[in-house]
XYZ file of C-alpha atoms in Angstrom:
752
model
C 60.818 64.036 -46.321
C 61.605 66.000 -42.860
C 64.549 65.899 -40.579
C 66.128 66.874 -37.519
C 69.449 67.660 -35.317
C 69.330 66.232 -31.728
C 72.628 66.974 -29.483
C 73.655 69.127 -26.354
C 73.064 72.889 -26.738
C 72.115 76.067 -25.601
C 70.355 77.294 -28.398
C 68.758 75.031 -29.642
C 64.698 74.874 -30.511
C 63.219 74.069 -26.891
C 65.669 76.591 -24.767
C 67.379 75.160 -22.356
C 71.255 74.415 -22.171
C 71.112 70.933 -22.656
C 69.773 68.111 -25.165
C 67.481 69.003 -27.344
C 66.590 69.547 -31.046
C 69.079 71.871 -32.117
C 67.381 71.926 -35.877
C 64.202 70.527 -37.742
C 62.083 70.655 -40.719
C 59.409 72.536 -40.004
C 56.127 71.242 -40.058
C 57.597 67.237 -39.222
C 54.964 65.165 -37.763
C 55.867 64.751 -33.405
C 55.290 61.573 -33.464
C 58.267 60.311 -35.830
C 60.270 63.314 -34.103
C 59.896 61.219 -30.769
C 60.847 58.165 -32.402
C 64.085 59.816 -34.139
C 64.939 61.763 -30.667
C 63.940 57.867 -28.608
C 66.376 55.671 -30.798
C 68.893 58.090 -31.649
C 70.470 58.006 -28.536
C 73.921 57.502 -27.745
C 75.831 56.002 -24.760
C 79.786 55.104 -24.654
C 80.310 51.597 -23.688
C 82.839 50.455 -20.726
C 85.580 50.120 -23.709
C 85.465 53.866 -24.726
C 84.025 55.190 -21.882
C 87.939 56.182 -20.176
C 89.371 56.560 -23.827
C 91.269 59.836 -25.313
C 89.064 61.375 -27.028
C 91.458 63.162 -29.218
C 90.366 60.236 -31.865
C 86.775 60.576 -32.169
C 87.105 58.426 -35.316
C 87.388 56.071 -33.084
C 83.878 55.286 -31.094
C 81.439 53.783 -33.225
C 78.835 55.462 -35.468
C 75.242 54.164 -34.706
C 73.351 53.879 -37.809
C 69.684 52.653 -37.351
C 66.067 52.173 -38.302
C 62.926 52.698 -36.131
C 59.518 51.826 -37.590
C 55.975 52.425 -36.221
C 53.018 51.314 -38.454
C 53.894 52.509 -41.895
C 56.151 55.246 -41.167
C 59.683 54.670 -39.696
C 62.811 57.300 -38.984
C 66.536 56.805 -40.414
C 68.682 58.464 -38.580
C 73.160 58.048 -37.565
C 74.370 59.507 -34.204
C 78.252 59.959 -33.610
C 79.880 60.538 -30.688
C 80.971 64.293 -30.076
C 83.072 64.075 -26.719
C 82.883 67.739 -24.526
C 79.629 69.668 -25.071
C 79.528 73.418 -24.225
C 79.854 72.900 -20.816
C 83.027 71.136 -21.186
C 81.044 67.848 -20.235
C 81.728 64.777 -21.822
C 79.122 62.238 -23.291
C 77.366 64.881 -25.721
C 77.015 63.104 -29.426
C 75.670 64.093 -32.296
C 72.418 63.161 -34.217
C 71.120 63.358 -37.850
C 67.275 61.952 -38.263
C 65.819 61.603 -41.445
C 61.510 61.112 -41.106
C 59.720 58.640 -43.482
C 55.833 59.461 -43.488
C 55.573 56.439 -45.906
C 58.392 54.538 -45.034
C 58.239 51.530 -48.601
C 57.335 54.965 -51.084
C 60.043 57.580 -49.637
C 63.008 54.395 -49.927
C 61.326 53.591 -53.478
C 63.865 50.517 -54.590
C 66.793 51.023 -51.411
C 66.601 49.149 -48.059
C 67.307 51.378 -44.600
C 70.280 49.595 -44.808
C 72.016 51.238 -47.939
C 71.624 54.428 -46.262
C 74.808 53.369 -44.718
C 77.737 56.646 -45.172
C 75.390 58.005 -47.324
C 75.608 61.801 -48.459
C 72.525 62.878 -47.135
C 73.696 62.593 -43.236
C 76.037 65.631 -41.588
C 77.513 65.300 -38.432
C 77.610 68.601 -36.789
C 75.442 71.294 -36.712
C 74.252 73.810 -38.951
C 73.668 77.176 -38.713
C 69.686 77.865 -37.991
C 67.168 75.548 -36.825
C 65.245 75.516 -40.069
C 66.380 72.000 -41.279
C 64.612 71.891 -45.513
C 63.642 68.930 -46.590
C 65.163 65.714 -48.072
C 63.930 65.686 -51.638
C 65.791 61.922 -52.299
C 67.667 59.117 -50.675
C 71.337 58.519 -52.086
C 72.513 54.976 -50.792
C 76.523 54.894 -49.732
C 78.520 52.967 -51.695
C 80.154 50.960 -48.256
C 76.871 47.922 -48.166
C 77.040 47.060 -51.714
C 76.489 43.137 -53.230
C 79.680 43.254 -53.949
C 81.040 44.564 -50.755
C 78.629 41.667 -49.052
C 79.354 38.794 -51.241
C 83.381 40.288 -50.802
C 83.044 40.464 -46.184
C 80.939 37.207 -46.584
C 83.937 34.889 -48.749
C 85.898 35.231 -45.180
C 86.011 32.046 -43.112
C 82.690 31.592 -40.948
C 80.677 33.751 -43.488
C 78.080 31.604 -44.961
C 77.656 30.050 -41.475
C 77.632 33.414 -39.748
C 74.861 34.446 -41.509
C 72.843 31.282 -41.585
C 72.962 31.755 -38.121
C 72.020 35.748 -37.916
C 69.107 34.797 -40.409
C 67.914 32.152 -38.738
C 67.237 34.142 -35.441
C 65.669 37.215 -37.453
C 63.496 35.085 -39.618
C 61.946 33.036 -36.288
C 61.774 36.177 -34.069
C 59.337 37.466 -37.960
C 57.768 34.155 -38.054
C 56.930 34.935 -34.075
C 55.905 38.090 -33.893
C 57.940 38.538 -30.454
C 61.152 39.295 -29.691
C 64.700 40.894 -30.560
C 67.869 39.770 -31.478
C 71.029 41.317 -30.300
C 74.236 41.377 -33.111
C 77.613 40.927 -30.856
C 80.393 42.426 -33.569
C 83.740 44.329 -33.050
C 82.805 47.494 -34.939
C 80.413 49.611 -36.771
C 81.361 48.525 -39.796
C 81.102 44.688 -39.860
C 77.507 45.532 -37.966
C 76.913 47.201 -41.247
C 78.076 44.418 -43.481
C 76.243 41.957 -41.115
C 73.008 44.133 -41.352
C 73.262 44.340 -45.393
C 73.469 40.534 -45.557
C 70.809 40.266 -43.256
C 68.610 42.677 -45.073
C 69.231 42.416 -48.694
C 69.230 37.836 -48.150
C 64.883 38.766 -46.938
C 61.967 39.383 -49.707
C 62.058 43.148 -49.720
C 58.867 43.250 -47.254
C 60.229 42.248 -44.766
C 64.308 43.298 -45.293
C 62.517 46.735 -44.719
C 60.776 45.410 -41.462
C 63.626 44.584 -40.155
C 64.700 47.356 -37.647
C 67.964 48.053 -36.387
C 70.948 50.105 -35.083
C 74.644 49.742 -36.027
C 75.671 49.977 -32.298
C 74.243 50.280 -28.773
C 75.421 49.753 -25.053
C 72.139 49.226 -24.060
C 70.830 46.695 -26.928
C 68.031 45.551 -23.878
C 66.354 49.341 -24.423
C 67.087 49.554 -27.657
C 63.340 49.404 -29.584
C 65.140 47.934 -32.967
C 64.339 44.149 -34.201
C 67.971 43.979 -34.149
C 70.892 45.639 -31.997
C 74.839 45.356 -32.488
C 76.481 46.272 -29.700
C 80.596 45.056 -29.111
C 81.971 42.342 -26.740
C 82.489 44.688 -23.789
C 78.857 45.941 -23.391
C 77.003 43.470 -20.485
C 74.260 41.631 -22.531
C 70.367 42.230 -21.272
C 70.456 38.901 -18.525
C 66.051 39.096 -18.752
C 63.525 39.510 -21.352
C 62.710 37.719 -24.370
C 66.878 38.248 -26.475
C 68.422 35.660 -28.328
C 72.613 36.772 -28.882
C 74.296 36.066 -31.492
C 78.386 36.074 -32.597
C 77.994 35.478 -36.015
C 81.401 33.607 -36.232
C 81.214 31.365 -33.120
C 79.221 28.141 -34.039
C 75.495 27.781 -31.831
C 73.842 25.037 -30.913
C 70.933 25.910 -32.400
C 70.358 24.266 -35.851
C 69.927 26.746 -38.847
C 66.326 27.167 -40.741
C 65.808 26.141 -44.402
C 65.522 29.470 -45.639
C 69.297 30.826 -43.479
C 70.490 28.201 -45.119
C 69.864 28.066 -48.829
C 70.372 31.901 -48.739
C 73.942 31.126 -47.655
C 74.427 29.174 -50.135
C 72.442 31.150 -52.884
C 74.854 33.877 -51.869
C 78.127 31.572 -52.284
C 76.600 30.861 -55.608
C 76.150 34.776 -56.438
C 72.172 34.116 -57.240
C 70.861 35.843 -53.735
C 69.120 38.091 -56.257
C 67.086 35.915 -58.454
C 65.660 34.404 -55.388
C 64.652 38.143 -54.198
C 63.323 38.978 -57.596
C 61.162 35.982 -57.678
C 59.457 36.401 -53.952
C 59.297 40.061 -54.837
C 57.066 39.717 -57.816
C 54.160 38.415 -55.632
C 50.992 40.306 -55.919
C 50.964 39.457 -51.438
C 54.358 39.476 -50.334
C 55.668 36.090 -48.333
C 54.762 36.568 -45.009
C 57.833 35.136 -42.425
C 55.621 31.788 -42.005
C 55.997 30.681 -46.015
C 60.157 31.374 -45.901
C 60.696 27.707 -45.292
C 58.312 26.872 -47.830
C 59.652 29.143 -50.332
C 63.749 27.566 -49.675
C 61.789 24.380 -50.892
C 61.253 26.118 -53.883
C 64.292 27.751 -54.116
C 66.348 24.287 -53.301
C 64.387 22.266 -55.622
C 64.490 25.064 -58.444
C 68.388 25.726 -58.186
C 69.443 22.737 -57.225
C 70.642 23.349 -53.856
C 71.430 20.493 -52.017
C 68.567 20.264 -48.654
C 71.105 18.858 -46.192
C 68.535 17.689 -44.275
C 65.135 15.398 -45.246
C 61.535 17.618 -45.947
C 58.768 16.867 -44.464
C 55.859 16.160 -46.433
C 53.980 19.225 -44.764
C 56.200 21.090 -45.608
C 56.573 20.322 -49.437
C 53.555 20.365 -49.658
C 53.486 24.407 -48.319
C 55.991 24.973 -51.208
C 53.832 22.877 -53.638
C 51.299 25.078 -52.890
C 53.006 28.225 -52.987
C 54.267 26.698 -56.225
C 50.831 26.574 -58.149
C 49.059 29.435 -56.521
C 51.001 32.092 -56.012
C 54.348 31.631 -57.921
C 53.765 29.404 -60.974
C 56.039 29.013 -63.142
C 59.156 29.503 -60.698
C 59.461 25.179 -60.675
C 61.151 24.202 -63.879
C 60.771 20.472 -64.789
C 63.896 19.821 -63.305
C 63.106 21.023 -60.320
C 59.438 19.147 -59.838
C 62.294 16.241 -60.956
C 63.690 17.485 -57.695
C 60.767 18.092 -55.484
C 59.561 14.042 -56.334
C 62.851 12.557 -55.108
C 63.103 14.412 -51.634
C 59.141 13.322 -51.309
C 60.437 9.526 -51.792
C 62.957 10.412 -49.208
C 60.661 10.775 -46.747
C 58.362 7.177 -47.915
C 56.189 8.990 -50.695
C 52.221 10.895 -49.492
C 50.547 10.141 -46.901
C 48.189 13.394 -47.027
C 46.954 11.951 -50.265
C 43.694 14.807 -50.343
C 46.367 18.071 -50.254
C 48.553 16.309 -53.204
C 45.272 15.564 -54.711
C 44.025 19.391 -54.593
C 47.527 20.379 -55.706
C 48.703 17.876 -58.171
C 45.210 18.948 -59.571
C 46.068 22.774 -60.241
C 49.735 22.473 -61.276
C 48.056 20.386 -63.877
C 45.272 22.670 -64.978
C 47.901 25.629 -65.558
C 50.532 23.419 -67.327
C 53.319 23.262 -64.823
C 55.705 20.976 -65.500
C 55.423 18.405 -62.745
C 57.655 15.565 -63.262
C 56.478 11.935 -64.382
C 58.104 10.663 -61.150
C 56.179 12.937 -59.116
C 52.710 12.171 -61.066
C 53.334 8.514 -60.790
C 54.634 8.640 -57.003
C 51.404 9.791 -56.364
C 49.350 8.245 -59.090
C 50.695 4.382 -57.324
C 49.487 5.961 -53.031
C 46.061 7.139 -55.152
C 45.695 3.298 -56.116
C 46.187 2.571 -52.552
C 43.356 5.595 -50.944
C 39.921 3.545 -49.805
C 38.463 7.041 -51.157
C 38.494 7.978 -55.233
C 41.044 10.557 -55.480
C 42.185 12.954 -58.811
C 43.979 10.917 -61.405
C 46.127 12.325 -64.376
C 45.044 11.721 -67.132
C 48.621 10.362 -68.757
C 49.427 10.156 -72.557
C 51.401 7.134 -73.012
C 54.699 8.578 -73.504
C 54.019 9.973 -69.794
C 52.816 6.588 -68.780
C 56.130 5.029 -69.980
C 57.986 7.499 -67.871
C 55.602 6.464 -65.161
C 56.531 2.931 -65.181
C 59.747 3.426 -65.560
C 60.363 6.123 -62.977
C 57.562 4.957 -60.347
C 56.280 1.338 -61.152
C 59.788 -0.877 -61.457
C 61.625 0.978 -57.742
C 57.813 -0.225 -56.557
C 59.195 -3.719 -58.422
C 61.885 -3.962 -55.948
C 59.913 -2.504 -52.685
C 58.236 -5.583 -50.734
C 55.996 -3.093 -48.908
C 54.136 -2.330 -52.161
C 52.815 -5.814 -52.952
C 49.052 -3.515 -52.525
C 50.122 -1.192 -54.837
C 51.410 -3.640 -57.642
C 47.969 -5.349 -57.274
C 45.778 -2.481 -57.519
C 47.982 -1.325 -61.161
C 47.158 -4.610 -62.321
C 43.964 -3.566 -62.415
C 44.311 -0.983 -64.418
C 44.963 -1.792 -68.724
C 46.841 1.583 -69.478
C 49.824 0.529 -66.494
C 49.754 -3.465 -67.870
C 50.544 -2.689 -71.444
C 52.799 0.163 -70.341
C 54.920 -1.919 -68.122
C 54.896 -4.388 -70.618
C 56.592 -1.810 -73.493
C 58.706 -0.285 -70.854
C 60.480 -3.921 -69.363
C 60.349 -5.577 -73.805
C 61.898 -1.898 -74.488
C 64.914 -2.295 -71.555
C 65.475 -5.419 -72.070
C 66.175 -5.046 -75.943
C 69.760 -4.967 -74.282
C 70.455 -7.947 -72.361
C 73.410 -7.150 -69.682
C 69.897 -5.216 -68.255
C 68.008 -8.818 -67.379
C 70.750 -9.505 -64.877
C 70.311 -6.554 -62.756
C 66.288 -6.603 -62.371
C 66.218 -9.938 -61.931
C 68.107 -10.149 -58.961
C 66.062 -6.520 -57.405
C 62.626 -7.484 -58.556
C 60.791 -9.016 -55.766
C 58.889 -12.631 -56.133
C 55.645 -10.969 -55.914
C 57.028 -8.520 -59.402
C 57.471 -11.826 -60.626
C 54.274 -13.504 -60.059
C 52.263 -9.415 -61.434
C 54.641 -10.245 -65.046
C 53.531 -13.506 -65.380
C 49.538 -12.638 -63.785
C 49.888 -9.752 -66.944
C 51.374 -12.051 -70.072
C 54.694 -11.114 -69.978
C 56.746 -12.571 -73.263
C 59.840 -13.596 -74.349
C 62.357 -11.602 -72.209
C 59.795 -10.080 -69.797
C 58.843 -14.128 -69.207
C 62.229 -15.272 -68.791
C 62.186 -12.484 -66.447
C 59.487 -13.232 -64.297
C 60.637 -16.772 -64.374
C 64.190 -16.392 -63.036
C 62.859 -14.015 -60.494
C 60.732 -16.830 -59.163
C 63.135 -19.295 -59.119
C 65.605 -17.216 -57.768
C 62.928 -17.207 -54.577
C 62.697 -21.338 -54.930
C 59.130 -20.693 -56.628
C 60.577 -22.219 -59.717
C 62.476 -25.050 -60.536
C 66.310 -23.758 -60.538
C 67.660 -26.034 -63.484
C 64.560 -25.568 -65.607
C 64.422 -21.917 -66.176
C 68.291 -22.573 -66.330
C 68.170 -24.624 -69.171
C 65.346 -22.412 -70.897
C 67.258 -19.247 -70.592
C 70.223 -21.046 -72.910
C 68.224 -20.560 -75.709
C 68.419 -16.783 -75.800
C 71.765 -16.445 -77.144
C 72.048 -12.916 -76.535
C 71.719 -13.324 -72.435
C 74.955 -13.608 -70.423
C 73.525 -16.943 -68.947
C 77.238 -17.740 -67.066
C 76.159 -15.126 -64.401
C 72.554 -16.930 -64.049
C 74.348 -19.358 -61.490
C 74.860 -17.011 -58.319
C 71.523 -15.148 -59.333
C 69.299 -18.423 -59.282
C 70.938 -19.887 -56.360
C 71.999 -17.140 -53.958
C 72.064 -19.861 -51.391
C 73.535 -23.143 -51.799
C 72.998 -25.539 -53.705
C 70.203 -28.684 -53.284
C 70.817 -32.136 -53.070
C 68.184 -32.882 -55.807
C 68.878 -29.615 -57.818
C 72.483 -30.696 -58.355
C 71.318 -33.598 -59.264
C 68.800 -33.018 -62.003
C 71.727 -30.039 -62.999
C 74.419 -32.814 -63.382
C 71.597 -34.886 -65.347
C 70.162 -32.524 -67.524
C 72.785 -29.145 -68.284
C 75.715 -29.519 -70.556
C 79.029 -29.388 -69.410
C 80.191 -26.339 -70.350
C 77.377 -24.614 -68.601
C 77.785 -26.418 -65.285
C 81.018 -24.575 -65.356
C 80.483 -21.493 -67.218
C 77.863 -20.826 -63.960
C 79.556 -21.444 -61.622
C 77.671 -24.361 -60.547
C 80.030 -27.306 -60.826
C 81.921 -26.087 -58.274
C 79.815 -25.354 -55.670
C 77.939 -28.674 -56.275
C 82.169 -29.961 -55.601
C 82.649 -27.735 -53.114
C 78.925 -29.025 -51.151
C 79.587 -32.509 -51.159
C 83.542 -32.925 -49.960
C 81.595 -30.815 -47.306
C 79.084 -33.086 -46.629
C 82.414 -35.841 -47.243
C 84.565 -33.334 -44.283
C 81.285 -33.699 -41.864
C 80.593 -37.867 -42.535
C 76.696 -37.041 -44.232
C 77.832 -38.496 -47.163
C 74.997 -41.487 -47.456
C 75.207 -44.760 -49.830
C 72.785 -42.498 -51.763
C 75.316 -40.238 -52.586
C 77.495 -42.331 -54.759
C 75.854 -41.550 -57.297
C 76.255 -38.078 -57.426
C 79.749 -38.227 -57.033
C 80.266 -41.069 -59.814
C 78.136 -38.321 -62.250
C 80.947 -35.420 -60.777
C 83.714 -37.408 -61.210
C 83.038 -38.026 -65.254
C 85.637 -37.517 -67.746
C 84.134 -34.141 -69.366
C 83.674 -33.009 -65.927
C 87.009 -33.879 -64.042
C 88.664 -32.096 -66.184
C 87.587 -28.726 -65.355
C 88.558 -29.508 -62.228
C 91.636 -28.812 -60.143
C 93.390 -31.765 -59.576
C 92.902 -32.176 -55.818
C 88.999 -31.478 -56.187
C 89.089 -34.698 -57.798
C 91.093 -36.483 -55.749
C 89.351 -35.421 -52.594
C 85.958 -36.151 -54.884
C 87.228 -39.968 -55.588
C 88.193 -39.909 -51.618
C 84.689 -38.989 -50.013
C 83.043 -41.613 -53.157
C 85.134 -44.043 -50.803
C 84.220 -42.882 -47.820
C 80.746 -43.348 -48.432
C 81.396 -46.418 -49.447
C 83.408 -47.511 -46.863
C 81.751 -46.026 -44.293
C 78.225 -48.235 -44.900
C 79.881 -51.912 -46.438
C 80.169 -54.427 -44.398
C 83.834 -56.676 -44.818
C 83.275 -59.346 -46.823
C 85.571 -61.656 -48.721
C 86.689 -59.175 -51.125
C 87.792 -56.804 -47.964
C 90.773 -56.022 -49.179
C 90.135 -54.020 -51.694
C 88.503 -51.204 -50.802
C 91.405 -51.083 -47.734
C 93.910 -50.900 -50.960
C 91.985 -48.443 -52.741
C 92.014 -46.446 -49.305
C 95.917 -47.323 -49.126
C 95.874 -45.358 -52.389
C 95.081 -42.497 -52.175
C 95.909 -41.877 -48.717
C 99.273 -40.391 -49.519
C 97.482 -37.202 -52.111
C 95.684 -36.320 -49.323
C 95.579 -33.096 -46.929
C 96.350 -33.461 -43.452
C 92.503 -33.041 -42.434
C 90.940 -35.577 -45.151
C 93.778 -38.109 -44.884
C 92.979 -38.463 -41.006
C 88.835 -38.266 -42.005
C 90.054 -41.638 -44.210
C 92.422 -43.676 -42.048
C 89.494 -43.211 -39.418
C 86.827 -44.722 -41.770
C 89.692 -47.427 -42.552
C 89.720 -47.947 -38.589
C 85.701 -48.303 -38.590
C 85.721 -51.038 -41.822
C 88.814 -53.169 -39.735
C 86.959 -53.015 -36.573
C 83.310 -54.359 -38.526
C 85.228 -57.316 -39.752
C 84.790 -61.239 -38.966
C 87.630 -61.985 -36.384
C 89.886 -63.581 -39.173
C 88.973 -60.808 -41.551
C 89.984 -58.455 -38.622
C 93.642 -59.441 -38.588
C 94.662 -59.663 -42.373
C 93.522 -56.299 -42.861
C 94.777 -55.397 -39.762
C 97.883 -56.517 -41.193
C 98.075 -55.353 -44.065
C 97.412 -51.952 -42.865
C 99.894 -51.431 -40.227
C 102.394 -52.603 -42.738
C 101.295 -49.924 -45.201
C 101.062 -47.099 -43.072
C 102.424 -48.269 -39.797
C 102.609 -46.417 -36.118
C 100.115 -43.392 -38.114
C 96.860 -46.118 -38.494
C 97.841 -47.791 -35.050
C 97.267 -44.757 -33.389
C 93.360 -43.893 -35.382
C 92.619 -47.379 -34.366
C 93.895 -47.518 -31.180
C 91.366 -44.993 -30.307
C 88.188 -45.712 -32.599
C 88.988 -49.048 -31.135
C 89.070 -47.976 -27.630
C 85.810 -46.360 -27.859
C 84.109 -49.221 -29.558
C 85.077 -51.804 -26.704
C 83.649 -49.753 -23.701
C 80.365 -51.145 -24.174
C 80.648 -53.506 -26.921
C 79.919 -57.585 -26.154
C 81.663 -59.791 -24.798
C 82.047 -62.561 -27.698
C 83.207 -59.228 -29.991
C 85.591 -58.054 -26.802
C 86.900 -61.570 -27.036
C 87.715 -61.517 -30.945
C 89.734 -58.357 -31.074
C 91.705 -59.816 -27.931
C 92.555 -62.724 -29.909
C 93.060 -61.007 -33.344
C 94.898 -58.321 -31.055
C 97.269 -61.036 -29.958
C 97.951 -62.823 -33.244
C 99.092 -59.453 -35.050
C 102.621 -60.189 -35.750
C 104.597 -57.586 -34.648
C 105.570 -57.813 -30.845
C 106.036 -54.416 -30.436
C 102.924 -53.559 -31.772
C 101.454 -56.094 -29.750
C 101.787 -55.539 -26.519
C 100.606 -51.366 -27.358
C 96.868 -52.628 -28.702
C 96.634 -55.376 -25.202
C 98.511 -53.700 -22.583
C 97.437 -50.187 -23.293
C 94.416 -50.061 -25.717
C 92.840 -52.873 -24.351
C 93.627 -51.538 -20.545
C 92.038 -47.899 -21.299
C 89.039 -49.577 -23.089
C 87.556 -52.078 -20.110
C 88.654 -50.027 -17.222
C 85.379 -49.518 -16.216
C 83.845 -52.838 -16.844
C 81.975 -54.506 -14.581
C 83.825 -57.853 -13.026
C 80.939 -60.058 -14.674
C 81.701 -58.608 -18.195
C 85.059 -59.118 -17.268
C 84.283 -63.202 -16.034
C 82.529 -63.419 -19.273
C 85.048 -62.226 -21.417
C 87.994 -64.294 -20.157
C 85.404 -67.561 -20.794
C 85.216 -66.596 -24.643
C 88.458 -66.688 -25.172
C 89.478 -70.009 -25.622
C 86.469 -70.809 -28.143
C 86.759 -67.751 -29.929
C 90.933 -68.848 -30.989
C 89.263 -71.970 -32.122
C 86.980 -69.966 -33.741
C 88.961 -67.744 -35.444
C 90.836 -70.795 -37.517
C 94.185 -67.809 -37.356
C 96.319 -70.768 -35.804
C 97.069 -68.193 -32.672
C 98.970 -69.791 -29.290
C 97.178 -69.262 -26.725
C 99.788 -66.484 -24.241
C 101.467 -68.529 -21.314
C 99.938 -72.221 -22.868
C 96.228 -71.342 -21.611
C 94.245 -68.101 -21.707
C 92.088 -68.326 -18.894
C 95.593 -68.545 -17.011
C 96.953 -65.772 -18.915
C 93.312 -63.695 -18.777
C 93.832 -64.138 -14.850
C 96.905 -62.653 -14.983
C 96.621 -59.779 -16.941
C 93.287 -58.984 -14.571
C 95.342 -59.726 -12.102
C 98.300 -57.418 -13.682
C 95.855 -54.149 -14.820
C 92.983 -54.270 -12.350
C 94.967 -53.441 -9.067
C 94.951 -50.183 -10.700
C 91.531 -50.078 -10.398
C 90.580 -49.239 -7.177
C 89.605 -45.758 -4.915
C 93.105 -44.468 -6.585
C 92.075 -45.245 -10.097
C 88.413 -43.701 -9.218
C 90.578 -41.017 -7.716
C 92.392 -40.591 -11.049
C 95.537 -41.410 -9.716
C 98.236 -43.533 -9.814
C 99.385 -46.876 -7.671
C 103.142 -46.521 -7.044
C 104.253 -50.778 -8.076
């Protein structure tokens, strides 16, 4: 290798006084000499322009590498202060000229020559320099040094940003990168980490310099400069401060290499790439990163697009066979599932066919995912030949998951047409269901279509039970019958089937069948009893229990079931039954029996239920004939006092607003017959006033006409007030209709 020295002197090879080549290996090619002179030029940055030059070690060293075709120059430039004339700004550059750079570098990278023993720092005697036979790397940028450097806070993230910027330039074939660093040593370590993070063919293609105050003029890919230097304001430059988090997303390859540095696994990945007979291009690095992520179990960080996964598979099969172990293929299958499965089936067919022929350990998961997708394709695609063990694995890892996906209906239908898959599905499910604990998770996850498929392919035993439960859960089979059938398998946890078969409310018809056909232990153990009780009580609270529901309540109140309830539930059921009967019964001669039963229940009920019962009692009393009405009202008032009176008054007022005059007259007679004068006054002078306040005069006239005959027919032996019903009614109207005029309509009360 030729070498040269360049500095400001008065006895150099060019015979001038000033900057010139001061010494050179004879025969050095002019093209490389010119490149070395241009690349090694040095100018002090703003921060050091007025610095004390007594300590020249404070000035950064410009160590660089520039290429032209297959040739290159390595150089080291140091600032030397004043030249022979006393003028400052002198520097000394030592350059090595590599005619065949890749061969002459050997196994070393250009950055390895940082602080190497080959470099001299000042002029030697004479103008002829000997050739250099071998390059001895320095010791300041070893992998151990790089790992220590990157272990500092921000190191891994900074490296990912640097690699990403350079990778994009290498891929696009244009642009340059400016690295902002505090000093030349830091620059060398970033460059060493960068170059060692690429396959060798790309690493030696990265030209660089550790320091320049004019990055826009440096003819290298990566220019390092210090924060005081003015950055390029035009041109295709990417400026990176490694320790300043950037907004631009890092490449997958850069993220992966940063992770490998933290795990000390970089060398194995680079060696895998370097084994290729044709080197990786920059455009293939993202696909290579996917392979290494899968092989080394590195989390991807973000989903891998299908096209990139296909590029990775092509790379693994065609150029890097054996790179992916079996678990690596399994991880690749997981990444494919994460993006929705295979869509470009033709490419998958070609690559997986090639992988099969090369005996790559492709996972059954990946083959199964492809297989199921290929079954849905309109064209005839390659299908892998699977032995029974592989088929079973495909079913376990691909078919069963498809049975949980409502979108896989077509896939399952086509799979059902394949004899080998039907048999494998039954084998796998039967084996899995030998553990009875598996039936509950499976039947809650399989789709109804999967249940129909299992029935169609002839599943027996627990497979048949699984299909029944799946379909019954969706209302496509009788749930009660399926639960009863499940009891035949003593290992199945039938207690959990209550919640499984009835994910929503138990219907009325199902509740009746369950109560009539299932053993009380089953009703209690599955939780059905408590759910039926809760449903019945809810219906009762909303007044939705009809006369036909009494039988259901009777069954719930059977001795063998009541013992499994809370005492308050049993009481509430009795109340519900009573309410249902009370709401639809007509008071007869034995009318006091329901009232007595209601009054018996009343003290044990919570407030809301008690109020419902009082309302039902009030409605029941109001439906009775005049004499029965009187008797029931007296009894109820005697037992409950004002508590019943409040509810009764509200219900009576609501009825009388639009009631027939005959009914209104009968109620007035009943109220006038009440033995408690305080209650009588309240009903006649408050409740009645509110009830008839908006009735037309002709209606009120008719009510008055009916009072006498109604009292006679009632056989209540009630005397007419003030000696005459007609007289009393006129006075009552006179007293209360005075408030019915305009003032009353306006919501005002006339002062008396």
